[in-house]
Short mmCIF file of C-alpha atoms in Angstrom, two decimals:
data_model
loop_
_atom_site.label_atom_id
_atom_site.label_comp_id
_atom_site.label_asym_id
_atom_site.label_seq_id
_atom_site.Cartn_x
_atom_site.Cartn_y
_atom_site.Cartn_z
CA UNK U 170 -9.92 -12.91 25.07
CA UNK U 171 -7.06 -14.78 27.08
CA UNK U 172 -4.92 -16.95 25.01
CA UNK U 173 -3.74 -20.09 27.23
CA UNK U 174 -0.28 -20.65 25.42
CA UNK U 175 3.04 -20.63 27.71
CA UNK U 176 5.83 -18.90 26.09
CA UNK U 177 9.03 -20.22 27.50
CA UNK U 178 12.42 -18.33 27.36
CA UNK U 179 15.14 -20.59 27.57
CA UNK U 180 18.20 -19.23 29.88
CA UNK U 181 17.48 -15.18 28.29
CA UNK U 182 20.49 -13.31 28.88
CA UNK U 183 19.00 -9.82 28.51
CA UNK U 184 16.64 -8.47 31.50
CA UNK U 185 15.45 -5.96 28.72
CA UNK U 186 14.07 -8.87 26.35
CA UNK U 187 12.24 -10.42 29.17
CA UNK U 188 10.13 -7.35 29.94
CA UNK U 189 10.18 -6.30 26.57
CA UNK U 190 8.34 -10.36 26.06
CA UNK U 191 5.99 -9.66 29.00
CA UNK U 192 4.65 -6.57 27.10
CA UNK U 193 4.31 -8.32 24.15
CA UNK U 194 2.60 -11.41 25.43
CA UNK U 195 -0.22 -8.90 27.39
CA UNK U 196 -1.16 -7.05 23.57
CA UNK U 197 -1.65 -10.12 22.40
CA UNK U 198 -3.52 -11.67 25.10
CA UNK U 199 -1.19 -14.31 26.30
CA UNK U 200 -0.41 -14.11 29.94
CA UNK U 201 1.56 -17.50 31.18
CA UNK U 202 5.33 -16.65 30.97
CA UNK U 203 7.77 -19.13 31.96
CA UNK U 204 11.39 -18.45 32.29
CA UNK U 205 14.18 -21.11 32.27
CA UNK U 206 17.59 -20.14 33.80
CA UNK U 207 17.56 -16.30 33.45
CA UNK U 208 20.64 -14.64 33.81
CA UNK U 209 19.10 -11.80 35.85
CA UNK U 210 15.44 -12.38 37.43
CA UNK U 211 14.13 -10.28 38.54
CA UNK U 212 15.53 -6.97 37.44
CA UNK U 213 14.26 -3.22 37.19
CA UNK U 214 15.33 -3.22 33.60
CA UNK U 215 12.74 -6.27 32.88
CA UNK U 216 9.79 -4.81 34.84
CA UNK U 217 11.04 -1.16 33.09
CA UNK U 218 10.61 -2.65 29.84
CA UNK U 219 7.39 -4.56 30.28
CA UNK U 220 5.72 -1.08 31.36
CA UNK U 221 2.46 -2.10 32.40
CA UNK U 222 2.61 -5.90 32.07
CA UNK U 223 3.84 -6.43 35.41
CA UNK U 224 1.50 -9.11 36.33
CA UNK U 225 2.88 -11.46 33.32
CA UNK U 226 6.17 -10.95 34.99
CA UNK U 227 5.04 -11.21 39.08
CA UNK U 228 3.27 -14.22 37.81
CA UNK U 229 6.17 -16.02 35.15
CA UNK U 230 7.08 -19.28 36.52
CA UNK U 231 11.34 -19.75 37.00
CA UNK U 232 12.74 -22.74 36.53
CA UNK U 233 16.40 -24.52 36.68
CA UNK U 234 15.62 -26.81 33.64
CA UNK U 235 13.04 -26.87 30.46
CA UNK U 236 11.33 -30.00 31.18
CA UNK U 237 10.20 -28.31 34.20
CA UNK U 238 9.07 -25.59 32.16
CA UNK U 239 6.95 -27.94 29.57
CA UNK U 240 6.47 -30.71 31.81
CA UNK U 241 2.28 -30.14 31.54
CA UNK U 242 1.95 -29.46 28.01
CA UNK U 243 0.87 -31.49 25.11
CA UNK U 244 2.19 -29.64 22.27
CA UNK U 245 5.44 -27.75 22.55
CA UNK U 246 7.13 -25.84 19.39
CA UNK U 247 9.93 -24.44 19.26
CA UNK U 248 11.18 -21.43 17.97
CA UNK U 249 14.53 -21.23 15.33
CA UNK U 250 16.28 -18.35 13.79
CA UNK U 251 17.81 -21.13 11.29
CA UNK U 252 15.89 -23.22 9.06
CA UNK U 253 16.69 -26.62 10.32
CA UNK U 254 14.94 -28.15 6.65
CA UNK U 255 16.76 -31.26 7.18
CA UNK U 256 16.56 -32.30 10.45
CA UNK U 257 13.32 -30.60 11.76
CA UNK U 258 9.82 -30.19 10.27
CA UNK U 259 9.56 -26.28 9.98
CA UNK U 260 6.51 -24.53 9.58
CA UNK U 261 5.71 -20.59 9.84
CA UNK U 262 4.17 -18.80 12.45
CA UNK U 263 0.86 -18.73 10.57
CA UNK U 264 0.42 -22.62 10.51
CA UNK U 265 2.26 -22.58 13.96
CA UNK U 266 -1.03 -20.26 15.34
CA UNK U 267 -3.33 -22.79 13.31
CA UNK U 268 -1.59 -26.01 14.47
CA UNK U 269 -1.95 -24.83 17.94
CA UNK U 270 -5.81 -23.64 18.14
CA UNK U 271 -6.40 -26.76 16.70
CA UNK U 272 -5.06 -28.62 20.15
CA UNK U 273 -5.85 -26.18 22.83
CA UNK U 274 -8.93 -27.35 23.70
CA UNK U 275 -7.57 -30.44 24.82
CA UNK U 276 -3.68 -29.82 25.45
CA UNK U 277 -1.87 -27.04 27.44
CA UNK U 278 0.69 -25.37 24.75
CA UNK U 279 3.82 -23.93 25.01
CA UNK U 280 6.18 -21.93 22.55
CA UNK U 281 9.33 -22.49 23.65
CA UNK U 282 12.24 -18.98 22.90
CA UNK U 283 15.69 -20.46 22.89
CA UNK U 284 18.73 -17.65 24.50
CA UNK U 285 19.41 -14.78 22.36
CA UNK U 286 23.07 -15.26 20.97
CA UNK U 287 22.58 -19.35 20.29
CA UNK U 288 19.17 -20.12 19.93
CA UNK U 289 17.65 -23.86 20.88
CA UNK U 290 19.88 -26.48 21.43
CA UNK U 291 19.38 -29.54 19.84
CA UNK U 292 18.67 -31.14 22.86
CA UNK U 293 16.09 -28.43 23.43
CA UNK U 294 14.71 -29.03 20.24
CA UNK U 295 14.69 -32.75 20.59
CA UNK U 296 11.77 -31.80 23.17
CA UNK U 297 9.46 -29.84 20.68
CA UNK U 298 7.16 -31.57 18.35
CA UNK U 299 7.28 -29.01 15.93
CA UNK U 300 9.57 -26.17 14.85
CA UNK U 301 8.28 -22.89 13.98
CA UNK U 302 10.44 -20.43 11.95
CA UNK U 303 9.91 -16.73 10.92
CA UNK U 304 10.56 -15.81 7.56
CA UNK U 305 13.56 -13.17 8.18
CA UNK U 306 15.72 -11.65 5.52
CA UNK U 307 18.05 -13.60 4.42
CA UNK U 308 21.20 -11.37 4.74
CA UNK U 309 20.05 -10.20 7.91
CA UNK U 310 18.16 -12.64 10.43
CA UNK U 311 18.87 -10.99 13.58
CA UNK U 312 15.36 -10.82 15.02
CA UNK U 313 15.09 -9.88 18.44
CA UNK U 314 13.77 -12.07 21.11
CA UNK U 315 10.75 -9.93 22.41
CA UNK U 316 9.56 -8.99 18.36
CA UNK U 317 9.69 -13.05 17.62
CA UNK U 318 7.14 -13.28 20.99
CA UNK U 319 5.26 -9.93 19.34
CA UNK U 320 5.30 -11.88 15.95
CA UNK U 321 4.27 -15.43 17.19
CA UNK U 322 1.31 -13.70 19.67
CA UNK U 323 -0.21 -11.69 16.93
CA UNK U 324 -0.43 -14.81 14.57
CA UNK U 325 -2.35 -16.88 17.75
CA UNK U 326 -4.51 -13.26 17.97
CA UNK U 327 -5.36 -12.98 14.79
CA UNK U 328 -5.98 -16.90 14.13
CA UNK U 329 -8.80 -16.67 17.22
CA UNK U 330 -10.20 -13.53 15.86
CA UNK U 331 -10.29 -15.24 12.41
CA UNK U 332 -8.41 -13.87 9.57
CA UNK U 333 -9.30 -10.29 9.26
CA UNK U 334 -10.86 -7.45 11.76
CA UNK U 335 -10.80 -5.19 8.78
CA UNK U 336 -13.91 -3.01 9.67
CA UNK U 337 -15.39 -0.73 7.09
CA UNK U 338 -14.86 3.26 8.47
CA UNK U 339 -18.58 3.46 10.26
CA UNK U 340 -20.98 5.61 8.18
CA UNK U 341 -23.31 8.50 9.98
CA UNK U 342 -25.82 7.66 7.23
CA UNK U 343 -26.64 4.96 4.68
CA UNK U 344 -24.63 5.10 1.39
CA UNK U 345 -26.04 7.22 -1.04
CA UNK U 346 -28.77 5.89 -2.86
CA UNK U 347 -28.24 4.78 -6.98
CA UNK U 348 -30.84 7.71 -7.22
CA UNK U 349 -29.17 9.79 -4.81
CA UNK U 350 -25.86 9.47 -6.80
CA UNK U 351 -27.65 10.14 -10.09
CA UNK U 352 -28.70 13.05 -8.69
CA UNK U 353 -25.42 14.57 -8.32
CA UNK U 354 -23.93 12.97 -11.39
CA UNK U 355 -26.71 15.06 -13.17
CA UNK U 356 -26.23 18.20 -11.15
CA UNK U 357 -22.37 18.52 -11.21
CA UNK U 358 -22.71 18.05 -15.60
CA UNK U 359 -25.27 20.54 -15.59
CA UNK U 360 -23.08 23.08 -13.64
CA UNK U 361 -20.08 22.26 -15.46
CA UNK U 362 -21.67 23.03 -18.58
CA UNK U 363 -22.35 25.90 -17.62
CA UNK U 364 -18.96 26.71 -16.81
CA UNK U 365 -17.87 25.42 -20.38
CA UNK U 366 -16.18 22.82 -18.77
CA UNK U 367 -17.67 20.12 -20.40
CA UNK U 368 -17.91 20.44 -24.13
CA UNK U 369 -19.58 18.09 -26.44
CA UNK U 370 -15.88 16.65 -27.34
CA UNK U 371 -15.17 15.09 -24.23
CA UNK U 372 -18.01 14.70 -22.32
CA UNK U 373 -18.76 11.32 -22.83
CA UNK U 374 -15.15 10.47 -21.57
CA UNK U 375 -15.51 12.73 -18.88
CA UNK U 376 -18.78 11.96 -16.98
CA UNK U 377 -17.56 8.21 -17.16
CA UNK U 378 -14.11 9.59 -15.45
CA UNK U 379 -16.28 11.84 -12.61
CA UNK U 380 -18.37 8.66 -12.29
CA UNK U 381 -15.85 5.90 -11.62
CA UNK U 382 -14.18 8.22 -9.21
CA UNK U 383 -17.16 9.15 -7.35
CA UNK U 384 -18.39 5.83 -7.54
CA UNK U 385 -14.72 4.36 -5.82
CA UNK U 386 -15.25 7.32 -2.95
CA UNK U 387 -19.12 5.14 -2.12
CA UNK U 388 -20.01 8.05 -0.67
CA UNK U 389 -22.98 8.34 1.97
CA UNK U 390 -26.27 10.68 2.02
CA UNK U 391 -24.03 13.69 4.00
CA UNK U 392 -21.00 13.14 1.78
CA UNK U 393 -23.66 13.59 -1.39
CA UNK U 394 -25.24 16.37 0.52
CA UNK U 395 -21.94 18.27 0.79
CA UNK U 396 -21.67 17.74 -2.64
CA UNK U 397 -24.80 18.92 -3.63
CA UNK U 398 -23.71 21.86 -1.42
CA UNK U 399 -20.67 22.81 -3.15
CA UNK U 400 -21.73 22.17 -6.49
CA UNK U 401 -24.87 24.44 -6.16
CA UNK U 402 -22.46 26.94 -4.31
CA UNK U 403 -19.72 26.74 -7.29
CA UNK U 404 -22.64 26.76 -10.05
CA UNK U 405 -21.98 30.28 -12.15
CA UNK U 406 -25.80 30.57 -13.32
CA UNK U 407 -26.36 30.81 -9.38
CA UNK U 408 -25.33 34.56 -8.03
CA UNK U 409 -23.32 33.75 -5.30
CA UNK U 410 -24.23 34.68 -1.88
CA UNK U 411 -21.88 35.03 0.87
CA UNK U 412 -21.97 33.02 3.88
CA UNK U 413 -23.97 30.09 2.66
CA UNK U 414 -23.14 27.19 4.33
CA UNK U 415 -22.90 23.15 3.68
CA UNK U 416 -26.34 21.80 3.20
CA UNK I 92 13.92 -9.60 -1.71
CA UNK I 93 13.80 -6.16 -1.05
CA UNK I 94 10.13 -4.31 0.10
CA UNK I 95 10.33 -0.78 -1.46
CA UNK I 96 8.11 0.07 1.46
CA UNK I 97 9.07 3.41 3.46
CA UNK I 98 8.41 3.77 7.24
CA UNK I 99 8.08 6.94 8.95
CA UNK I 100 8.23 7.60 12.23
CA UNK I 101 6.46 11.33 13.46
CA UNK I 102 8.47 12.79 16.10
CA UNK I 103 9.47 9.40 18.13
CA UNK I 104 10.53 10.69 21.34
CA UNK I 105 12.72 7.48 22.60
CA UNK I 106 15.80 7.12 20.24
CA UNK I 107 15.73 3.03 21.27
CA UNK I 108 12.67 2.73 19.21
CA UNK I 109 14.44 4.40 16.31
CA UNK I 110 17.17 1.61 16.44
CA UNK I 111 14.59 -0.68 16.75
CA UNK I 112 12.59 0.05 13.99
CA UNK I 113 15.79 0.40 11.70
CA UNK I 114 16.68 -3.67 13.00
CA UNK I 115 13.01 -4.79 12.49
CA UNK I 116 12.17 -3.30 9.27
CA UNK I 117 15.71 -4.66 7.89
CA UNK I 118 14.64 -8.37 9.39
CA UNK I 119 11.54 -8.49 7.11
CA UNK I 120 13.55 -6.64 4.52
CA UNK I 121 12.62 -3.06 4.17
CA UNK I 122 15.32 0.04 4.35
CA UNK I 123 13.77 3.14 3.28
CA UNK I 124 13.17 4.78 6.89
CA UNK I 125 11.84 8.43 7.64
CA UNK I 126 12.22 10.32 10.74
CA UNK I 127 9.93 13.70 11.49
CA UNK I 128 11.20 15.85 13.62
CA UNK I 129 12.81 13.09 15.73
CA UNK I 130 13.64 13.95 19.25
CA UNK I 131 17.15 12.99 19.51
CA UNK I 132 18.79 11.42 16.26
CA UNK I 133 21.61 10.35 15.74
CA UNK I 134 21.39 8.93 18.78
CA UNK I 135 24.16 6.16 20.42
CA UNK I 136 20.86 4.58 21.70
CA UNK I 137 19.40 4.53 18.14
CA UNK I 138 22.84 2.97 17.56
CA UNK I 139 22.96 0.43 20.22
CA UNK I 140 19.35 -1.14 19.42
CA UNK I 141 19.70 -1.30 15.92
CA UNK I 142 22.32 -3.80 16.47
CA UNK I 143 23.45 -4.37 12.59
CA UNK I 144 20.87 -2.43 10.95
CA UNK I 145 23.22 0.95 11.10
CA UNK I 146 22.61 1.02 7.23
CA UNK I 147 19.16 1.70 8.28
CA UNK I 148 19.75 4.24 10.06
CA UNK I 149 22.49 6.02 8.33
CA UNK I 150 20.24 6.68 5.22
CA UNK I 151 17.28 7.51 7.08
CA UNK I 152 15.67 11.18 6.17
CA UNK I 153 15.07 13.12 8.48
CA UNK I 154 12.76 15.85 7.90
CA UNK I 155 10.80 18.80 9.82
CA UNK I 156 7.22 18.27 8.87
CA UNK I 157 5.28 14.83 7.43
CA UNK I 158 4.82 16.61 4.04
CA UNK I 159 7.78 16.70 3.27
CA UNK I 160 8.58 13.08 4.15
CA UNK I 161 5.56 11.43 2.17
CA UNK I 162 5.00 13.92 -0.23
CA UNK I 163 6.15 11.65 -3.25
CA UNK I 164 4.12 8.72 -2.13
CA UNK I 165 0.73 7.76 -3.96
CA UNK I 166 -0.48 5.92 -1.14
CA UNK I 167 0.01 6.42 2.60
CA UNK I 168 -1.43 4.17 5.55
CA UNK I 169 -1.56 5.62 8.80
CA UNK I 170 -1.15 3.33 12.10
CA UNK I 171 -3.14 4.04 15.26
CA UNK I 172 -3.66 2.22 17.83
CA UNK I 173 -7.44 3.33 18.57
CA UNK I 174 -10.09 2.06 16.27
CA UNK I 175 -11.50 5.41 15.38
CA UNK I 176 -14.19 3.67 13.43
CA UNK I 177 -16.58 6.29 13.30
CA UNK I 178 -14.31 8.49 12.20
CA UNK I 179 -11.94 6.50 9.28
CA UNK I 180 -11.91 3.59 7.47
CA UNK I 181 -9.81 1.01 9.31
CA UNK I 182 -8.08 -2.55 7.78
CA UNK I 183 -5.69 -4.82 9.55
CA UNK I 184 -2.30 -5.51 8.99
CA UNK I 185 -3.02 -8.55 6.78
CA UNK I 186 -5.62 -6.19 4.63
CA UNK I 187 -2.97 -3.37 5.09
CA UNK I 188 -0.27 -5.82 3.58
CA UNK I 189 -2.36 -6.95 0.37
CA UNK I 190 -3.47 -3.51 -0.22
CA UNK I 191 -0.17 -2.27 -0.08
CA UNK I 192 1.00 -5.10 -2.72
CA UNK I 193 -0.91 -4.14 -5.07
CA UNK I 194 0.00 -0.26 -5.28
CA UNK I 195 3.64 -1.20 -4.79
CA UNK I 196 3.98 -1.79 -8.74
CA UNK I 197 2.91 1.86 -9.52
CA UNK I 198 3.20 3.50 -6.42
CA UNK I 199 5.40 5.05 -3.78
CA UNK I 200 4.06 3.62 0.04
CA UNK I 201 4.55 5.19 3.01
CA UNK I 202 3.40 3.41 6.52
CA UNK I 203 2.97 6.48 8.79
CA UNK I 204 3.29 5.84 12.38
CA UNK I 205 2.88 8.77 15.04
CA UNK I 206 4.32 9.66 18.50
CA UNK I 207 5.06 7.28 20.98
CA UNK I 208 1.98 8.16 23.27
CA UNK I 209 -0.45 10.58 21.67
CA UNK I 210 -0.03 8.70 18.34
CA UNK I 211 -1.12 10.30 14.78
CA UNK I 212 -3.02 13.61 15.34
CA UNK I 213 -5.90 14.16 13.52
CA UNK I 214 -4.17 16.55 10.63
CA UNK I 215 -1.94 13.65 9.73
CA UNK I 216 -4.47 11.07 9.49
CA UNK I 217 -5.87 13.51 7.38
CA UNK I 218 -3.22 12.67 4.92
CA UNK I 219 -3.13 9.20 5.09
CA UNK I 220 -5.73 7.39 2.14
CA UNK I 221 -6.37 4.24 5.40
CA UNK I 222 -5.82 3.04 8.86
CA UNK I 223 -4.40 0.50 9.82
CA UNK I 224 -4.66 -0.62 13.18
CA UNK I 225 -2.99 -3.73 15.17
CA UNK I 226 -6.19 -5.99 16.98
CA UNK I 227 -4.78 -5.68 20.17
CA UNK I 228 -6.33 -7.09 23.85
CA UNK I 229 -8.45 -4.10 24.19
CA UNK I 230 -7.79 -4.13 28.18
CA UNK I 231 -3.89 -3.89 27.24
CA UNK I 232 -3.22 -1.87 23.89
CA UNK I 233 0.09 -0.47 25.22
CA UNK I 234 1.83 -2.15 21.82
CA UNK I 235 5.72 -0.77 21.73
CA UNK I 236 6.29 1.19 18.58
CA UNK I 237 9.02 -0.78 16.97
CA UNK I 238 7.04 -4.05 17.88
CA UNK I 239 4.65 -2.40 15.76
CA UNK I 240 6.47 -1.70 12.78
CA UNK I 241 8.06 -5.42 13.13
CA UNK I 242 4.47 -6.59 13.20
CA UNK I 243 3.70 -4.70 9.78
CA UNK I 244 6.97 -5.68 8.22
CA UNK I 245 6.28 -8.85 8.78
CA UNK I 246 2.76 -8.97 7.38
CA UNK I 247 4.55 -7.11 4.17
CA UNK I 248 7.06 -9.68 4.01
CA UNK I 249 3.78 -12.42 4.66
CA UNK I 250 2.26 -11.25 1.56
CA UNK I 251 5.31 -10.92 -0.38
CA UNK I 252 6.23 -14.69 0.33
CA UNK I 253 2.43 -16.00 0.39
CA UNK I 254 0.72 -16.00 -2.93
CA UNK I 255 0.07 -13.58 -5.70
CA UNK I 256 -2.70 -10.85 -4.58
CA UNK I 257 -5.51 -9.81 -6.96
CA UNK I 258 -4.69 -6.44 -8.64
CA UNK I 259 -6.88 -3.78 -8.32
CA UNK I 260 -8.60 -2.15 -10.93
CA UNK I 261 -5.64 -1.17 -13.50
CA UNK I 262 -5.31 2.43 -13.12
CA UNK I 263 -4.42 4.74 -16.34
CA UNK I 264 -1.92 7.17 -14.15
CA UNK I 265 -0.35 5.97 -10.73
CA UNK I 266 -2.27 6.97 -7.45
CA UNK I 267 -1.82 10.98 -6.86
CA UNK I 268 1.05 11.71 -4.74
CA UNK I 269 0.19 12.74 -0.86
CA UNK I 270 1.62 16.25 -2.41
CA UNK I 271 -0.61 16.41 -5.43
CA UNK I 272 -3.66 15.86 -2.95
CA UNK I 273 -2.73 18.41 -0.71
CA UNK I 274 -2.58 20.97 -3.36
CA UNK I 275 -6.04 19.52 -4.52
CA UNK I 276 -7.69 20.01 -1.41
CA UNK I 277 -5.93 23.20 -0.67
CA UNK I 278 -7.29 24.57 -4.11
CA UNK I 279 -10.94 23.53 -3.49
CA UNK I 280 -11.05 25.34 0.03
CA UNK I 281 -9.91 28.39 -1.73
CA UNK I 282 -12.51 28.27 -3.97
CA UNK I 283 -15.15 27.11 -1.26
CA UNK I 284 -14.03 29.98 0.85
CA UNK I 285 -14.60 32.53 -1.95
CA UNK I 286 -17.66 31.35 -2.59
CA UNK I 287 -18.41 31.44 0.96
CA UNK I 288 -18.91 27.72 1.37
CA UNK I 289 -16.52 27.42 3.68
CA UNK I 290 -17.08 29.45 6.96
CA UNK I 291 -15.25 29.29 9.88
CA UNK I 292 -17.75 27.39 12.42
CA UNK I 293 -17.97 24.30 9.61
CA UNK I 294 -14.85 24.54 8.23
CA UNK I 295 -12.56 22.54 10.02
CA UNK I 296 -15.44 19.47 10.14
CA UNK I 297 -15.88 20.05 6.64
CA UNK I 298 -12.24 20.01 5.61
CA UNK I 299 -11.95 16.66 7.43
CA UNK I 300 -15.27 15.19 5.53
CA UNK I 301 -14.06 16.24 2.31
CA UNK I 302 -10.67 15.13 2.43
CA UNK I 303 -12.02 11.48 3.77
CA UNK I 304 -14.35 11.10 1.01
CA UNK I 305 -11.27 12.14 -2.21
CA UNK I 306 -9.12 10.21 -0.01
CA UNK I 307 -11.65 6.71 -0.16
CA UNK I 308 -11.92 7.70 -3.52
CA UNK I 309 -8.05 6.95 -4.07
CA UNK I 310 -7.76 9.27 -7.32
CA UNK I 311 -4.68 9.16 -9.91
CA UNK I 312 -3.14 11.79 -11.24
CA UNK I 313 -4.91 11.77 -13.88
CA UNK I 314 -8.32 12.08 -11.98
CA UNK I 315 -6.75 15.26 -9.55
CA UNK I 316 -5.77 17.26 -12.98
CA UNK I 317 -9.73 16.70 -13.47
CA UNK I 318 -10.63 17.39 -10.29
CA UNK I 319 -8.22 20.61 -10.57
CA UNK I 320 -9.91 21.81 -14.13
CA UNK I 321 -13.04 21.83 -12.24
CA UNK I 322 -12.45 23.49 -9.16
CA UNK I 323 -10.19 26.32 -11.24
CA UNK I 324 -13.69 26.25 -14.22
CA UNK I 325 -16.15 27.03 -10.87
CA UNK I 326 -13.54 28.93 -9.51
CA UNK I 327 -16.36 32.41 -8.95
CA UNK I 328 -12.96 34.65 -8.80
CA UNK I 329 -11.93 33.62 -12.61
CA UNK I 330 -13.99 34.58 -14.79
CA UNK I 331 -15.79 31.79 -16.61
CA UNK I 332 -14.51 32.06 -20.29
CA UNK I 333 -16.78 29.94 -22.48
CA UNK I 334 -15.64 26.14 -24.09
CA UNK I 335 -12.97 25.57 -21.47
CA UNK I 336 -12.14 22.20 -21.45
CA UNK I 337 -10.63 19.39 -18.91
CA UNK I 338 -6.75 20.66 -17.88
#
């Protein structure tokens, strides 16, 4: 999936930070780098640091100015270290991924990275519609260049693959069946009863404990077999013979 | 706002990715930082990238074996950067970020994150309860470490800021510490083995299967000194004394 947004680097000072963006850019998908007035372009430190993502660097456009830069797009946000409440409309990079997906299709975007020590100027800002901020620490916004690019390209990632890719662990059979799971429930009290574990006292308690527990593991036929396995193998009315194995 | 979260790096091989981490996690606000058997620390590197997070650093524990660095912690994600979904159950950062929320209250956290290029072996995501893993573009996973961990922070510090996330069910004893479920599963393969459950061609699958399942299961402490009373009541080399009840 190749996300068509432009990240721009205004005038970076650090070679490191510009492979270090590269890098960052390809995880995410995002390949159009644009670099305004680097300090040193191109350097071994930058392709060093983008290890692997050398195409995003043979391929960044340089530039003397940022209009040149942005001159194409539609929508062009900014980035700021400072919450400019007043004078800018801020949003976060969540709404900033949103705000953008929602004009690709017809607009060529760019996410313009002011220098390291002094951020955007005004005039640079001036020239985005809309700010985007990440929510640092308070007492200690120092984020670095390259993790704000990592930060802002996740949020456009995971915006296009919609909100979660959380994938439940892939089962090698079916869950175990309500029956199934009585079936060990019944098993497991039977053997512990035998083992004087459960005594008329508790019990009740207990076999709701064993069941909300098991119950939270949602185990699958094989996991139930194992069970099954060790219960019978643990069950004192059973002699025990060696070398059985799981069912 | 401080996110009692703890990171822990297993045997990092490239000091500038321990100064890295120490400056991202302090951006989004976290400070507790663990180092396994780091490769060279303290390191001037280190030094150098943390650029203001030295405090970071400075109290970071170092220690020889992950045990011993997440051994008080009731629930521990590991990262990798392969979806092993056959093998574990995998959520993303934004899952990983709620579910961590709402453990935080009663729990110690630990975000486990392994070598630089073999990542997490399989013993030590055998001690982690879930995966997380970072959607990356599958033809260009090579995500930097410390990018990582800024990426986590900052779905921690997401979460934190966003609104309030639906507890899960209200537990009477806080989650089982990494240490308690190690000597839970150690106990029930000494009992397995003497009742010849366990034998050496299955046992290493086995171990794995079991531990995935308890670990799904997420149990308290409570629900281990169960689990315990059993395995010790089945245990065929005590000798089953009659009305034993739960430890």
């Amino acid at each position: 999936m190749e996300i068509p947004v432009r990240i721009v680097l205004v005038e970076p000072t650090h070679p490191g930070n510009i492979g270090a963006t590269a890098r960052a850019m390809k995880t995410m998908g995002l390949s159009d780098l644009a670099l305004v007035a680097p300090k040193h372009f191109p350097s071994e430190e930058a392709t060093a640091r983008a290890s692997g993502a050398d195409d995003v660097l043979g391929n960044a456009a340089v530039t003397a100015t940022l209009p040149e830069a942005i001159g194409d797009c539609g929508y062009v946000i900014g980035a700021s270290a400072r919450l400019r409440g007043s004078k800018w409309p801020v949003i976060d990079p969540r709404s900033c991924a949103e705000s953008i997906w929602r004009r690709l299709a017809d607009n060529r975007v760019a996410l313009v990275m002011g220098p390291e020590h002094s951020g955007l100027n005004n005039q640079d800002l001036g020239r985005c519609q809309e700010i985007v901020h990440i929510p640092t620490n308070p007492e200690f916004g120092s984020l670095n260049l390259a993790m704000a690019v990592q930060v802002l390209c996740y949020e456009l990632r995971m915006c296009r693959l919609g909100s979660s890719v959380a994938a439940e662990e892939t089962r090698a059979a079916p869950l175990a069946s309500a029956e199934e799971l009585e079936g060990f429930h019944e098993h497991l009290e039977r053997v512990l009863a035998a083992a004087g574990f459960l005594h008329p006292v508790h019990q009740k308690q207990l076999r709701l404990k064993l069941r909300r527990l098991f119950h939270r593991a949602r185990p699958d036929r094989n996991e139930i077999n194992i069970l099954r396995g060790i219960v019978a193998a643990l069950d004192p009315a059973a002699g025990h013979t060696e070398g059985r194995g799981p069912a």
